[in-house]
């Protein structure tokens, strides 16, 4: 069959699968953190560029997408205008109306970077997200994969400025920050105080938006993956009900892909926010505010010591902070 998808590639579909895929949709497949969550795709990438794939074989693949910042701000404002008013809590904060995942980033330096965001853009994006949180929207941001301080990236930096929005770093199965993306050791987890929490982001299997699995990604088409937590037991710890993204898919099945990066970590936290809201609804409790969701998630984290090699290759002048990750204890 011929598949169509929104945007420039499969990235958004992979993120959506980590967040809310339902494995019962097919005999085999993946299951997201919040299976069956109602998902709305808001397209903001409006320029696609076809480039030669980094893989050894296969035709050029369209993998990059670009957007005007004004389009992203407009999309955030549009979402904020659509959400319901679920009332306010005892502190006058709007209760949760939606969860937004933003696996996208700009950098505040240098100015010649194609992803540069000028000061006025930083202010506009911060204002839009702050206003949306005020409408009851919780945000989960990708912290980046460029081995740099996440505080230079937007919207990741906004997580440290707005209560009810969080920047998420990518962690491996052994509890350390991500060390590479598809074998590219130059792409490692961003770090620093703006990374508020870490979640599984290495080798995450999810839904995809183009037919077929490329063989040079190291996936054996004859292998059936057993059901297992992609975050790994050491990263998640014991307990329920917050599961990591899981999979029992055959590696060669169409429309599934393995990816790494904070783009895959962020929807784990977005999914946890939805599970918290779902539990409140099932127990007839008032919905939490975005700020309360952040507080609850942070209360369910555990600290890991800094990696021995400065987060897998950070400059020696950088003193890494202990890693704080989400656990699966009861909310």
PDB file of C-alpha atoms in Angstrom:
ATOM      1  CA  UNK A   1       0.000   0.000   0.000  1.00  0.00           C
ATOM      2  CA  UNK A   2       0.918   3.645  -0.367  1.00  0.00           C
ATOM      3  CA  UNK A   3       1.139   5.544   2.898  1.00  0.00           C
ATOM      4  CA  UNK A   4       0.771   9.269   3.365  1.00  0.00           C
ATOM      5  CA  UNK A   5       1.829  11.267   6.382  1.00  0.00           C
ATOM      6  CA  UNK A   6       1.800  14.794   7.688  1.00  0.00           C
ATOM      7  CA  UNK A   7       5.072  16.692   7.588  1.00  0.00           C
ATOM      8  CA  UNK A   8       8.483  15.984   6.116  1.00  0.00           C
ATOM      9  CA  UNK A   9       9.150  12.520   7.455  1.00  0.00           C
ATOM     10  CA  UNK A  10       8.442   9.969  10.103  1.00  0.00           C
ATOM     11  CA  UNK A  11       9.626  11.889  13.177  1.00  0.00           C
ATOM     12  CA  UNK A  12       6.218  13.064  14.377  1.00  0.00           C
ATOM     13  CA  UNK A  13       4.667   9.636  13.940  1.00  0.00           C
ATOM     14  CA  UNK A  14       7.454   8.062  15.986  1.00  0.00           C
ATOM     15  CA  UNK A  15       6.909  10.596  18.770  1.00  0.00           C
ATOM     16  CA  UNK A  16       3.148  10.010  18.683  1.00  0.00           C
ATOM     17  CA  UNK A  17       3.644   6.249  18.931  1.00  0.00           C
ATOM     18  CA  UNK A  18       5.833   6.536  22.018  1.00  0.00           C
ATOM     19  CA  UNK A  19       3.154   8.655  23.626  1.00  0.00           C
ATOM     20  CA  UNK A  20      -0.061   6.844  22.772  1.00  0.00           C
ATOM     21  CA  UNK A  21       0.177   3.843  20.426  1.00  0.00           C
ATOM     22  CA  UNK A  22      -2.230   0.968  21.136  1.00  0.00           C
ATOM     23  CA  UNK A  23      -0.693  -2.449  20.538  1.00  0.00           C
ATOM     24  CA  UNK A  24      -4.124  -4.031  20.125  1.00  0.00           C
ATOM     25  CA  UNK A  25      -4.515  -2.022  16.928  1.00  0.00           C
ATOM     26  CA  UNK A  26      -2.663  -4.900  15.238  1.00  0.00           C
ATOM     27  CA  UNK A  27      -1.542  -8.426  16.189  1.00  0.00           C
ATOM     28  CA  UNK A  28       1.992  -7.116  16.597  1.00  0.00           C
ATOM     29  CA  UNK A  29       3.260  -3.632  17.200  1.00  0.00           C
ATOM     30  CA  UNK A  30       4.248  -1.136  19.864  1.00  0.00           C
ATOM     31  CA  UNK A  31       2.468   0.242  22.894  1.00  0.00           C
ATOM     32  CA  UNK A  32       2.954   3.791  24.053  1.00  0.00           C
ATOM     33  CA  UNK A  33       3.172   5.128  27.579  1.00  0.00           C
ATOM     34  CA  UNK A  34      -0.480   6.258  27.540  1.00  0.00           C
ATOM     35  CA  UNK A  35      -2.110   3.773  25.141  1.00  0.00           C
ATOM     36  CA  UNK A  36      -5.144   5.114  23.341  1.00  0.00           C
ATOM     37  CA  UNK A  37      -4.556   8.764  24.167  1.00  0.00           C
ATOM     38  CA  UNK A  38      -6.444  11.064  21.825  1.00  0.00           C
ATOM     39  CA  UNK A  39      -3.759  12.553  19.595  1.00  0.00           C
ATOM     40  CA  UNK A  40      -3.935  15.710  17.501  1.00  0.00           C
ATOM     41  CA  UNK A  41      -1.166  16.400  14.988  1.00  0.00           C
ATOM     42  CA  UNK A  42      -0.435  20.101  14.479  1.00  0.00           C
ATOM     43  CA  UNK A  43       1.838  20.582  11.483  1.00  0.00           C
ATOM     44  CA  UNK A  44       4.433  23.340  11.816  1.00  0.00           C
ATOM     45  CA  UNK A  45       7.171  22.095   9.459  1.00  0.00           C
ATOM     46  CA  UNK A  46       6.550  23.742   6.116  1.00  0.00           C
ATOM     47  CA  UNK A  47       9.803  23.259   4.241  1.00  0.00           C
ATOM     48  CA  UNK A  48      11.200  19.831   3.428  1.00  0.00           C
ATOM     49  CA  UNK A  49      14.639  19.180   1.987  1.00  0.00           C
ATOM     50  CA  UNK A  50      15.622  15.864   0.426  1.00  0.00           C
ATOM     51  CA  UNK A  51      19.202  14.903   1.269  1.00  0.00           C
ATOM     52  CA  UNK A  52      21.316  11.797   0.825  1.00  0.00           C
ATOM     53  CA  UNK A  53      20.715   9.404   3.676  1.00  0.00           C
ATOM     54  CA  UNK A  54      23.581   8.748   6.077  1.00  0.00           C
ATOM     55  CA  UNK A  55      22.939   5.035   5.614  1.00  0.00           C
ATOM     56  CA  UNK A  56      25.240   3.154   3.262  1.00  0.00           C
ATOM     57  CA  UNK A  57      22.507   1.863   0.956  1.00  0.00           C
ATOM     58  CA  UNK A  58      19.208   3.124  -0.326  1.00  0.00           C
ATOM     59  CA  UNK A  59      17.970   6.196  -2.199  1.00  0.00           C
ATOM     60  CA  UNK A  60      18.065   9.733  -0.794  1.00  0.00           C
ATOM     61  CA  UNK A  61      15.564  10.160   1.984  1.00  0.00           C
ATOM     62  CA  UNK A  62      13.566  13.233   2.967  1.00  0.00           C
ATOM     63  CA  UNK A  63      14.412  13.641   6.610  1.00  0.00           C
ATOM     64  CA  UNK A  64      14.704  17.351   7.406  1.00  0.00           C
ATOM     65  CA  UNK A  65      11.949  19.820   8.131  1.00  0.00           C
ATOM     66  CA  UNK A  66      12.106  23.543   8.741  1.00  0.00           C
ATOM     67  CA  UNK A  67       9.574  26.039  10.000  1.00  0.00           C
ATOM     68  CA  UNK A  68       9.111  29.715  10.574  1.00  0.00           C
ATOM     69  CA  UNK A  69       9.037  30.454  14.288  1.00  0.00           C
ATOM     70  CA  UNK A  70       5.927  32.533  13.685  1.00  0.00           C
ATOM     71  CA  UNK A  71       4.186  29.376  12.477  1.00  0.00           C
ATOM     72  CA  UNK A  72       5.061  27.529  15.684  1.00  0.00           C
ATOM     73  CA  UNK A  73       3.835  30.420  17.829  1.00  0.00           C
ATOM     74  CA  UNK A  74       0.623  30.517  15.784  1.00  0.00           C
ATOM     75  CA  UNK A  75       0.180  26.766  16.300  1.00  0.00           C
ATOM     76  CA  UNK A  76       0.592  27.103  20.076  1.00  0.00           C
ATOM     77  CA  UNK A  77      -1.926  29.942  20.114  1.00  0.00           C
ATOM     78  CA  UNK A  78      -4.325  27.857  18.009  1.00  0.00           C
ATOM     79  CA  UNK A  79      -4.085  24.927  20.424  1.00  0.00           C
ATOM     80  CA  UNK A  80      -4.686  27.234  23.390  1.00  0.00           C
ATOM     81  CA  UNK A  81      -7.824  28.532  21.680  1.00  0.00           C
ATOM     82  CA  UNK A  82      -9.224  25.006  21.184  1.00  0.00           C
ATOM     83  CA  UNK A  83      -8.874  23.512  24.657  1.00  0.00           C
ATOM     84  CA  UNK A  84     -11.770  23.306  27.121  1.00  0.00           C
ATOM     85  CA  UNK A  85     -11.983  25.233  30.359  1.00  0.00           C
ATOM     86  CA  UNK A  86     -11.905  22.617  33.118  1.00  0.00           C
ATOM     87  CA  UNK A  87     -12.016  25.122  35.937  1.00  0.00           C
ATOM     88  CA  UNK A  88      -9.321  26.235  38.358  1.00  0.00           C
ATOM     89  CA  UNK A  89      -7.702  24.710  41.422  1.00  0.00           C
ATOM     90  CA  UNK A  90      -7.497  26.206  44.896  1.00  0.00           C
ATOM     91  CA  UNK A  91      -4.628  28.443  43.795  1.00  0.00           C
ATOM     92  CA  UNK A  92      -6.529  29.829  40.832  1.00  0.00           C
ATOM     93  CA  UNK A  93      -4.534  27.812  38.280  1.00  0.00           C
ATOM     94  CA  UNK A  94      -6.388  26.413  35.281  1.00  0.00           C
ATOM     95  CA  UNK A  95      -6.823  22.659  35.517  1.00  0.00           C
ATOM     96  CA  UNK A  96      -5.353  20.445  32.819  1.00  0.00           C
ATOM     97  CA  UNK A  97      -6.969  20.853  29.420  1.00  0.00           C
ATOM     98  CA  UNK A  98      -4.364  19.181  27.181  1.00  0.00           C
ATOM     99  CA  UNK A  99      -0.801  17.870  27.015  1.00  0.00           C
ATOM    100  CA  UNK A 100       1.529  19.187  24.308  1.00  0.00           C
ATOM    101  CA  UNK A 101       4.764  17.506  23.243  1.00  0.00           C
ATOM    102  CA  UNK A 102       7.362  19.611  21.404  1.00  0.00           C
ATOM    103  CA  UNK A 103      10.208  17.490  20.047  1.00  0.00           C
ATOM    104  CA  UNK A 104      11.688  20.436  18.192  1.00  0.00           C
ATOM    105  CA  UNK A 105      14.324  23.034  19.013  1.00  0.00           C
ATOM    106  CA  UNK A 106      16.114  26.243  18.088  1.00  0.00           C
ATOM    107  CA  UNK A 107      19.421  27.548  19.385  1.00  0.00           C
ATOM    108  CA  UNK A 108      20.166  31.016  20.741  1.00  0.00           C
ATOM    109  CA  UNK A 109      23.670  30.970  19.243  1.00  0.00           C
ATOM    110  CA  UNK A 110      25.397  31.378  16.930  1.00  0.00           C
ATOM    111  CA  UNK A 111      23.398  33.805  14.736  1.00  0.00           C
ATOM    112  CA  UNK A 112      24.541  32.090  11.520  1.00  0.00           C
ATOM    113  CA  UNK A 113      23.011  28.766  12.612  1.00  0.00           C
ATOM    114  CA  UNK A 114      19.966  27.840  10.462  1.00  0.00           C
ATOM    115  CA  UNK A 115      18.137  27.074  13.724  1.00  0.00           C
ATOM    116  CA  UNK A 116      19.040  30.392  15.354  1.00  0.00           C
ATOM    117  CA  UNK A 117      16.305  32.034  17.443  1.00  0.00           C
ATOM    118  CA  UNK A 118      16.850  35.766  18.068  1.00  0.00           C
ATOM    119  CA  UNK A 119      15.980  37.425  21.391  1.00  0.00           C
ATOM    120  CA  UNK A 120      12.620  38.645  20.121  1.00  0.00           C
ATOM    121  CA  UNK A 121      11.817  35.107  18.991  1.00  0.00           C
ATOM    122  CA  UNK A 122      12.814  33.723  22.376  1.00  0.00           C
ATOM    123  CA  UNK A 123      10.445  36.187  24.036  1.00  0.00           C
ATOM    124  CA  UNK A 124       7.586  35.406  21.643  1.00  0.00           C
ATOM    125  CA  UNK A 125       7.905  31.646  22.101  1.00  0.00           C
ATOM    126  CA  UNK A 126       8.179  31.963  25.888  1.00  0.00           C
ATOM    127  CA  UNK A 127       5.124  34.215  25.990  1.00  0.00           C
ATOM    128  CA  UNK A 128       3.035  31.855  23.845  1.00  0.00           C
ATOM    129  CA  UNK A 129       3.938  28.794  25.921  1.00  0.00           C
ATOM    130  CA  UNK A 130       3.391  30.619  29.209  1.00  0.00           C
ATOM    131  CA  UNK A 131      -0.048  31.747  28.038  1.00  0.00           C
ATOM    132  CA  UNK A 132      -0.899  28.212  26.904  1.00  0.00           C
ATOM    133  CA  UNK A 133       0.100  26.796  30.302  1.00  0.00           C
ATOM    134  CA  UNK A 134      -2.245  29.400  31.745  1.00  0.00           C
ATOM    135  CA  UNK A 135      -4.990  27.766  29.674  1.00  0.00           C
ATOM    136  CA  UNK A 136      -4.260  24.406  31.308  1.00  0.00           C
ATOM    137  CA  UNK A 137      -1.810  22.914  28.790  1.00  0.00           C
ATOM    138  CA  UNK A 138       1.151  20.908  30.111  1.00  0.00           C
ATOM    139  CA  UNK A 139       4.252  20.959  27.870  1.00  0.00           C
ATOM    140  CA  UNK A 140       7.014  18.389  27.465  1.00  0.00           C
ATOM    141  CA  UNK A 141      10.084  19.552  25.491  1.00  0.00           C
ATOM    142  CA  UNK A 142      12.983  17.649  23.952  1.00  0.00           C
ATOM    143  CA  UNK A 143      16.218  18.876  25.561  1.00  0.00           C
ATOM    144  CA  UNK A 144      18.367  18.218  22.470  1.00  0.00           C
ATOM    145  CA  UNK A 145      21.051  15.796  21.313  1.00  0.00           C
ATOM    146  CA  UNK A 146      23.972  18.092  20.552  1.00  0.00           C
ATOM    147  CA  UNK A 147      26.271  17.552  23.557  1.00  0.00           C
ATOM    148  CA  UNK A 148      25.676  21.127  24.699  1.00  0.00           C
ATOM    149  CA  UNK A 149      24.072  22.946  27.597  1.00  0.00           C
ATOM    150  CA  UNK A 150      20.317  22.654  27.048  1.00  0.00           C
ATOM    151  CA  UNK A 151      19.871  26.212  28.323  1.00  0.00           C
ATOM    152  CA  UNK A 152      20.916  27.522  24.891  1.00  0.00           C
ATOM    153  CA  UNK A 153      18.030  25.690  23.218  1.00  0.00           C
ATOM    154  CA  UNK A 154      14.398  26.702  22.864  1.00  0.00           C
ATOM    155  CA  UNK A 155      11.829  25.649  23.884  1.00  0.00           C
ATOM    156  CA  UNK A 156      13.945  23.503  26.267  1.00  0.00           C
ATOM    157  CA  UNK A 157      15.062  26.563  28.251  1.00  0.00           C
ATOM    158  CA  UNK A 158      11.437  27.573  28.787  1.00  0.00           C
ATOM    159  CA  UNK A 159      10.917  24.515  30.967  1.00  0.00           C
ATOM    160  CA  UNK A 160      13.103  26.126  33.626  1.00  0.00           C
ATOM    161  CA  UNK A 161      11.155  29.387  33.364  1.00  0.00           C
ATOM    162  CA  UNK A 162       7.547  28.188  33.358  1.00  0.00           C
ATOM    163  CA  UNK A 163       5.988  25.875  35.939  1.00  0.00           C
ATOM    164  CA  UNK A 164       3.944  23.317  34.021  1.00  0.00           C
ATOM    165  CA  UNK A 165       6.495  22.876  31.228  1.00  0.00           C
ATOM    166  CA  UNK A 166       9.474  20.491  31.377  1.00  0.00           C
ATOM    167  CA  UNK A 167      12.617  19.825  29.335  1.00  0.00           C
ATOM    168  CA  UNK A 168      13.414  16.112  29.030  1.00  0.00           C
ATOM    169  CA  UNK A 169      16.807  14.535  28.390  1.00  0.00           C
ATOM    170  CA  UNK A 170      17.363  11.117  26.808  1.00  0.00           C
ATOM    171  CA  UNK A 171      18.640   8.312  29.014  1.00  0.00           C
ATOM    172  CA  UNK A 172      19.965   4.856  28.119  1.00  0.00           C
ATOM    173  CA  UNK A 173      18.905   1.483  29.492  1.00  0.00           C
ATOM    174  CA  UNK A 174      21.760   1.528  32.010  1.00  0.00           C
ATOM    175  CA  UNK A 175      20.699   4.841  33.522  1.00  0.00           C
ATOM    176  CA  UNK A 176      23.177   7.174  31.810  1.00  0.00           C
ATOM    177  CA  UNK A 177      22.499  10.013  29.366  1.00  0.00           C
ATOM    178  CA  UNK A 178      22.284   9.019  25.710  1.00  0.00           C
ATOM    179  CA  UNK A 179      25.641   8.541  23.981  1.00  0.00           C
ATOM    180  CA  UNK A 180      24.784   8.363  20.292  1.00  0.00           C
ATOM    181  CA  UNK A 181      21.954   8.583  17.760  1.00  0.00           C
ATOM    182  CA  UNK A 182      21.907   5.667  15.300  1.00  0.00           C
ATOM    183  CA  UNK A 183      25.613   5.143  15.836  1.00  0.00           C
ATOM    184  CA  UNK A 184      26.568   8.823  15.483  1.00  0.00           C
ATOM    185  CA  UNK A 185      28.731   9.376  18.568  1.00  0.00           C
ATOM    186  CA  UNK A 186      28.822  13.147  17.939  1.00  0.00           C
ATOM    187  CA  UNK A 187      25.163  13.330  18.940  1.00  0.00           C
ATOM    188  CA  UNK A 188      24.830  12.942  22.681  1.00  0.00           C
ATOM    189  CA  UNK A 189      22.415  14.141  25.329  1.00  0.00           C
ATOM    190  CA  UNK A 190      22.217  17.824  26.120  1.00  0.00           C
ATOM    191  CA  UNK A 191      22.941  18.589  29.745  1.00  0.00           C
ATOM    192  CA  UNK A 192      22.809  21.303  32.390  1.00  0.00           C
ATOM    193  CA  UNK A 193      20.263  22.731  34.829  1.00  0.00           C
ATOM    194  CA  UNK A 194      17.618  23.258  32.149  1.00  0.00           C
ATOM    195  CA  UNK A 195      17.232  19.472  31.774  1.00  0.00           C
ATOM    196  CA  UNK A 196      14.655  18.915  34.502  1.00  0.00           C
ATOM    197  CA  UNK A 197      14.142  15.186  34.066  1.00  0.00           C
ATOM    198  CA  UNK A 198      15.437  12.224  32.044  1.00  0.00           C
ATOM    199  CA  UNK A 199      13.436   9.471  30.355  1.00  0.00           C
ATOM    200  CA  UNK A 200      14.147   6.549  27.972  1.00  0.00           C
ATOM    201  CA  UNK A 201      15.541   7.784  24.670  1.00  0.00           C
ATOM    202  CA  UNK A 202      18.047   5.216  23.392  1.00  0.00           C
ATOM    203  CA  UNK A 203      16.870   2.600  20.881  1.00  0.00           C
ATOM    204  CA  UNK A 204      13.159   3.362  21.263  1.00  0.00           C
ATOM    205  CA  UNK A 205      10.943   1.384  18.896  1.00  0.00           C
ATOM    206  CA  UNK A 206       7.813   3.115  17.689  1.00  0.00           C
ATOM    207  CA  UNK A 207       5.381   3.659  14.859  1.00  0.00           C
ATOM    208  CA  UNK A 208       6.718   5.150  11.627  1.00  0.00           C
ATOM    209  CA  UNK A 209       5.262   6.910   8.621  1.00  0.00           C
ATOM    210  CA  UNK A 210       6.892   5.249   5.645  1.00  0.00           C
ATOM    211  CA  UNK A 211       6.769   1.625   4.489  1.00  0.00           C
ATOM    212  CA  UNK A 212       9.645  -0.658   5.376  1.00  0.00           C
ATOM    213  CA  UNK A 213      12.624  -0.809   7.675  1.00  0.00           C
ATOM    214  CA  UNK A 214      16.003   0.159   6.236  1.00  0.00           C
ATOM    215  CA  UNK A 215      18.363  -2.814   6.678  1.00  0.00           C
ATOM    216  CA  UNK A 216      21.463  -0.810   7.542  1.00  0.00           C
ATOM    217  CA  UNK A 217      19.902   0.403  10.753  1.00  0.00           C
ATOM    218  CA  UNK A 218      21.040  -2.885  12.199  1.00  0.00           C
ATOM    219  CA  UNK A 219      17.621  -4.505  12.431  1.00  0.00           C
ATOM    220  CA  UNK A 220      17.223  -8.148  11.446  1.00  0.00           C
ATOM    221  CA  UNK A 221      13.989  -8.577   9.502  1.00  0.00           C
ATOM    222  CA  UNK A 222      13.683 -12.157  10.765  1.00  0.00           C
ATOM    223  CA  UNK A 223      13.827 -11.239  14.434  1.00  0.00           C
ATOM    224  CA  UNK A 224      10.734 -11.050  16.608  1.00  0.00           C
ATOM    225  CA  UNK A 225      11.283  -8.709  19.528  1.00  0.00           C
ATOM    226  CA  UNK A 226       9.756  -9.991  22.796  1.00  0.00           C
ATOM    227  CA  UNK A 227       7.632  -7.750  24.954  1.00  0.00           C
ATOM    228  CA  UNK A 228      10.047  -5.713  27.052  1.00  0.00           C
ATOM    229  CA  UNK A 229      10.410  -2.226  28.563  1.00  0.00           C
ATOM    230  CA  UNK A 230      12.422  -0.055  26.222  1.00  0.00           C
ATOM    231  CA  UNK A 231      13.486   2.086  29.162  1.00  0.00           C
ATOM    232  CA  UNK A 232      15.038  -0.907  30.887  1.00  0.00           C
ATOM    233  CA  UNK A 233      14.464  -1.982  34.469  1.00  0.00           C
ATOM    234  CA  UNK A 234      17.444  -0.047  35.779  1.00  0.00           C
ATOM    235  CA  UNK A 235      16.102   3.169  34.331  1.00  0.00           C
ATOM    236  CA  UNK A 236      12.519   2.752  35.512  1.00  0.00           C
ATOM    237  CA  UNK A 237      12.591   0.740  38.722  1.00  0.00           C
ATOM    238  CA  UNK A 238       9.784  -1.396  40.143  1.00  0.00           C
ATOM    239  CA  UNK A 239       6.093  -0.660  40.311  1.00  0.00           C
ATOM    240  CA  UNK A 240       3.118   0.430  38.241  1.00  0.00           C
ATOM    241  CA  UNK A 241       1.240   2.123  36.563  1.00  0.00           C
ATOM    242  CA  UNK A 242       3.634   4.236  34.472  1.00  0.00           C
ATOM    243  CA  UNK A 243       5.053   1.803  31.888  1.00  0.00           C
ATOM    244  CA  UNK A 244       7.796   2.654  29.443  1.00  0.00           C
ATOM    245  CA  UNK A 245       7.067   2.298  25.766  1.00  0.00           C
ATOM    246  CA  UNK A 246       6.984  -1.459  25.020  1.00  0.00           C
ATOM    247  CA  UNK A 247       7.192  -3.581  21.887  1.00  0.00           C
ATOM    248  CA  UNK A 248       6.661  -7.102  20.613  1.00  0.00           C
ATOM    249  CA  UNK A 249       6.973  -6.221  16.949  1.00  0.00           C
ATOM    250  CA  UNK A 250       8.855  -8.098  14.232  1.00  0.00           C
ATOM    251  CA  UNK A 251      11.715  -5.885  13.193  1.00  0.00           C
ATOM    252  CA  UNK A 252      10.946  -6.155   9.481  1.00  0.00           C
ATOM    253  CA  UNK A 253       7.286  -5.206   9.773  1.00  0.00           C
ATOM    254  CA  UNK A 254       6.315  -2.141   7.794  1.00  0.00           C
ATOM    255  CA  UNK A 255       5.756   1.152   9.570  1.00  0.00           C
ATOM    256  CA  UNK A 256       7.859   0.582  12.665  1.00  0.00           C
ATOM    257  CA  UNK A 257      11.255   2.103  13.387  1.00  0.00           C
ATOM    258  CA  UNK A 258      13.888   2.299  16.110  1.00  0.00           C
ATOM    259  CA  UNK A 259      15.082   5.793  17.012  1.00  0.00           C
ATOM    260  CA  UNK A 260      17.124   7.543  19.672  1.00  0.00           C
ATOM    261  CA  UNK A 261      17.186  11.039  21.084  1.00  0.00           C
ATOM    262  CA  UNK A 262      15.413  13.421  23.409  1.00  0.00           C
ATOM    263  CA  UNK A 263      12.610  13.579  20.834  1.00  0.00           C
ATOM    264  CA  UNK A 264      11.711  10.061  21.981  1.00  0.00           C
ATOM    265  CA  UNK A 265      12.280  10.842  25.673  1.00  0.00           C
ATOM    266  CA  UNK A 266       9.910  13.821  25.791  1.00  0.00           C
ATOM    267  CA  UNK A 267       6.750  11.844  24.914  1.00  0.00           C
ATOM    268  CA  UNK A 268       7.492   9.463  27.798  1.00  0.00           C
ATOM    269  CA  UNK A 269       6.971  12.395  30.172  1.00  0.00           C
ATOM    270  CA  UNK A 270       3.986  13.674  28.179  1.00  0.00           C
ATOM    271  CA  UNK A 271       2.492  10.193  28.488  1.00  0.00           C
ATOM    272  CA  UNK A 272       3.114  10.161  32.238  1.00  0.00           C
ATOM    273  CA  UNK A 273       1.215  13.461  32.491  1.00  0.00           C
ATOM    274  CA  UNK A 274      -1.727  11.909  30.661  1.00  0.00           C
ATOM    275  CA  UNK A 275      -1.684   8.864  32.927  1.00  0.00           C
ATOM    276  CA  UNK A 276      -1.828  11.117  35.964  1.00  0.00           C
ATOM    277  CA  UNK A 277      -4.825  12.945  34.508  1.00  0.00           C
ATOM    278  CA  UNK A 278      -6.457   9.641  33.555  1.00  0.00           C
ATOM    279  CA  UNK A 279      -6.081   8.330  37.100  1.00  0.00           C
ATOM    280  CA  UNK A 280      -7.677  11.483  38.513  1.00  0.00           C
ATOM    281  CA  UNK A 281     -10.625  11.084  36.156  1.00  0.00           C
ATOM    282  CA  UNK A 282     -11.103   7.380  36.926  1.00  0.00           C
ATOM    283  CA  UNK A 283     -11.143   8.092  40.661  1.00  0.00           C
ATOM    284  CA  UNK A 284     -13.491  11.086  40.304  1.00  0.00           C
ATOM    285  CA  UNK A 285     -10.873  13.547  41.487  1.00  0.00           C
ATOM    286  CA  UNK A 286     -10.417  17.049  40.052  1.00  0.00           C
ATOM    287  CA  UNK A 287      -7.887  17.326  37.258  1.00  0.00           C
ATOM    288  CA  UNK A 288      -4.493  18.718  38.277  1.00  0.00           C
ATOM    289  CA  UNK A 289      -3.064  21.940  36.903  1.00  0.00           C
ATOM    290  CA  UNK A 290       0.010  21.763  34.638  1.00  0.00           C
ATOM    291  CA  UNK A 291       2.124  23.031  37.546  1.00  0.00           C
ATOM    292  CA  UNK A 292       0.768  20.291  39.816  1.00  0.00           C
ATOM    293  CA  UNK A 293       1.554  17.696  37.152  1.00  0.00           C
ATOM    294  CA  UNK A 294       5.157  18.893  37.053  1.00  0.00           C
ATOM    295  CA  UNK A 295       5.353  18.818  40.845  1.00  0.00           C
ATOM    296  CA  UNK A 296       3.903  15.301  40.982  1.00  0.00           C
ATOM    297  CA  UNK A 297       6.216  13.988  38.282  1.00  0.00           C
ATOM    298  CA  UNK A 298       9.254  15.518  39.965  1.00  0.00           C
ATOM    299  CA  UNK A 299       8.181  13.964  43.260  1.00  0.00           C
ATOM    300  CA  UNK A 300       8.245  10.555  41.562  1.00  0.00           C
ATOM    301  CA  UNK A 301      11.824  10.809  40.352  1.00  0.00           C
ATOM    302  CA  UNK A 302      14.968   9.258  41.696  1.00  0.00           C
ATOM    303  CA  UNK A 303      18.499  10.564  41.536  1.00  0.00           C
ATOM    304  CA  UNK A 304      21.339   8.764  39.818  1.00  0.00           C
ATOM    305  CA  UNK A 305      24.984   9.778  40.281  1.00  0.00           C
ATOM    306  CA  UNK A 306      26.797  11.667  37.522  1.00  0.00           C
ATOM    307  CA  UNK A 307      28.317   9.424  34.830  1.00  0.00           C
ATOM    308  CA  UNK A 308      32.034   8.840  35.244  1.00  0.00           C
ATOM    309  CA  UNK A 309      32.951  10.409  31.913  1.00  0.00           C
ATOM    310  CA  UNK A 310      31.162  13.737  32.249  1.00  0.00           C
ATOM    311  CA  UNK A 311      27.950  12.681  30.488  1.00  0.00           C
ATOM    312  CA  UNK A 312      29.696  10.750  27.788  1.00  0.00           C
ATOM    313  CA  UNK A 313      32.088  13.340  26.434  1.00  0.00           C
ATOM    314  CA  UNK A 314      31.171  16.734  27.846  1.00  0.00           C
ATOM    315  CA  UNK A 315      33.904  19.347  28.180  1.00  0.00           C
ATOM    316  CA  UNK A 316      35.933  18.775  31.326  1.00  0.00           C
ATOM    317  CA  UNK A 317      35.118  22.272  32.582  1.00  0.00           C
ATOM    318  CA  UNK A 318      31.469  21.270  32.823  1.00  0.00           C
ATOM    319  CA  UNK A 319      30.543  19.697  36.153  1.00  0.00           C
ATOM    320  CA  UNK A 320      27.561  17.458  35.431  1.00  0.00           C
ATOM    321  CA  UNK A 321      24.607  17.334  37.771  1.00  0.00           C
ATOM    322  CA  UNK A 322      23.166  14.098  39.131  1.00  0.00           C
ATOM    323  CA  UNK A 323      20.590  12.578  36.807  1.00  0.00           C
ATOM    324  CA  UNK A 324      16.947  12.785  37.878  1.00  0.00           C
ATOM    325  CA  UNK A 325      14.678  10.234  36.180  1.00  0.00           C
ATOM    326  CA  UNK A 326      11.014   9.336  36.395  1.00  0.00           C
ATOM    327  CA  UNK A 327      10.227   6.156  38.315  1.00  0.00           C
ATOM    328  CA  UNK A 328       7.179   3.944  38.041  1.00  0.00           C
ATOM    329  CA  UNK A 329       5.940   4.238  41.595  1.00  0.00           C
ATOM    330  CA  UNK A 330       2.234   4.824  42.090  1.00  0.00           C
ATOM    331  CA  UNK A 331       1.122   8.404  41.554  1.00  0.00           C
TER     332      UNK A 331
END
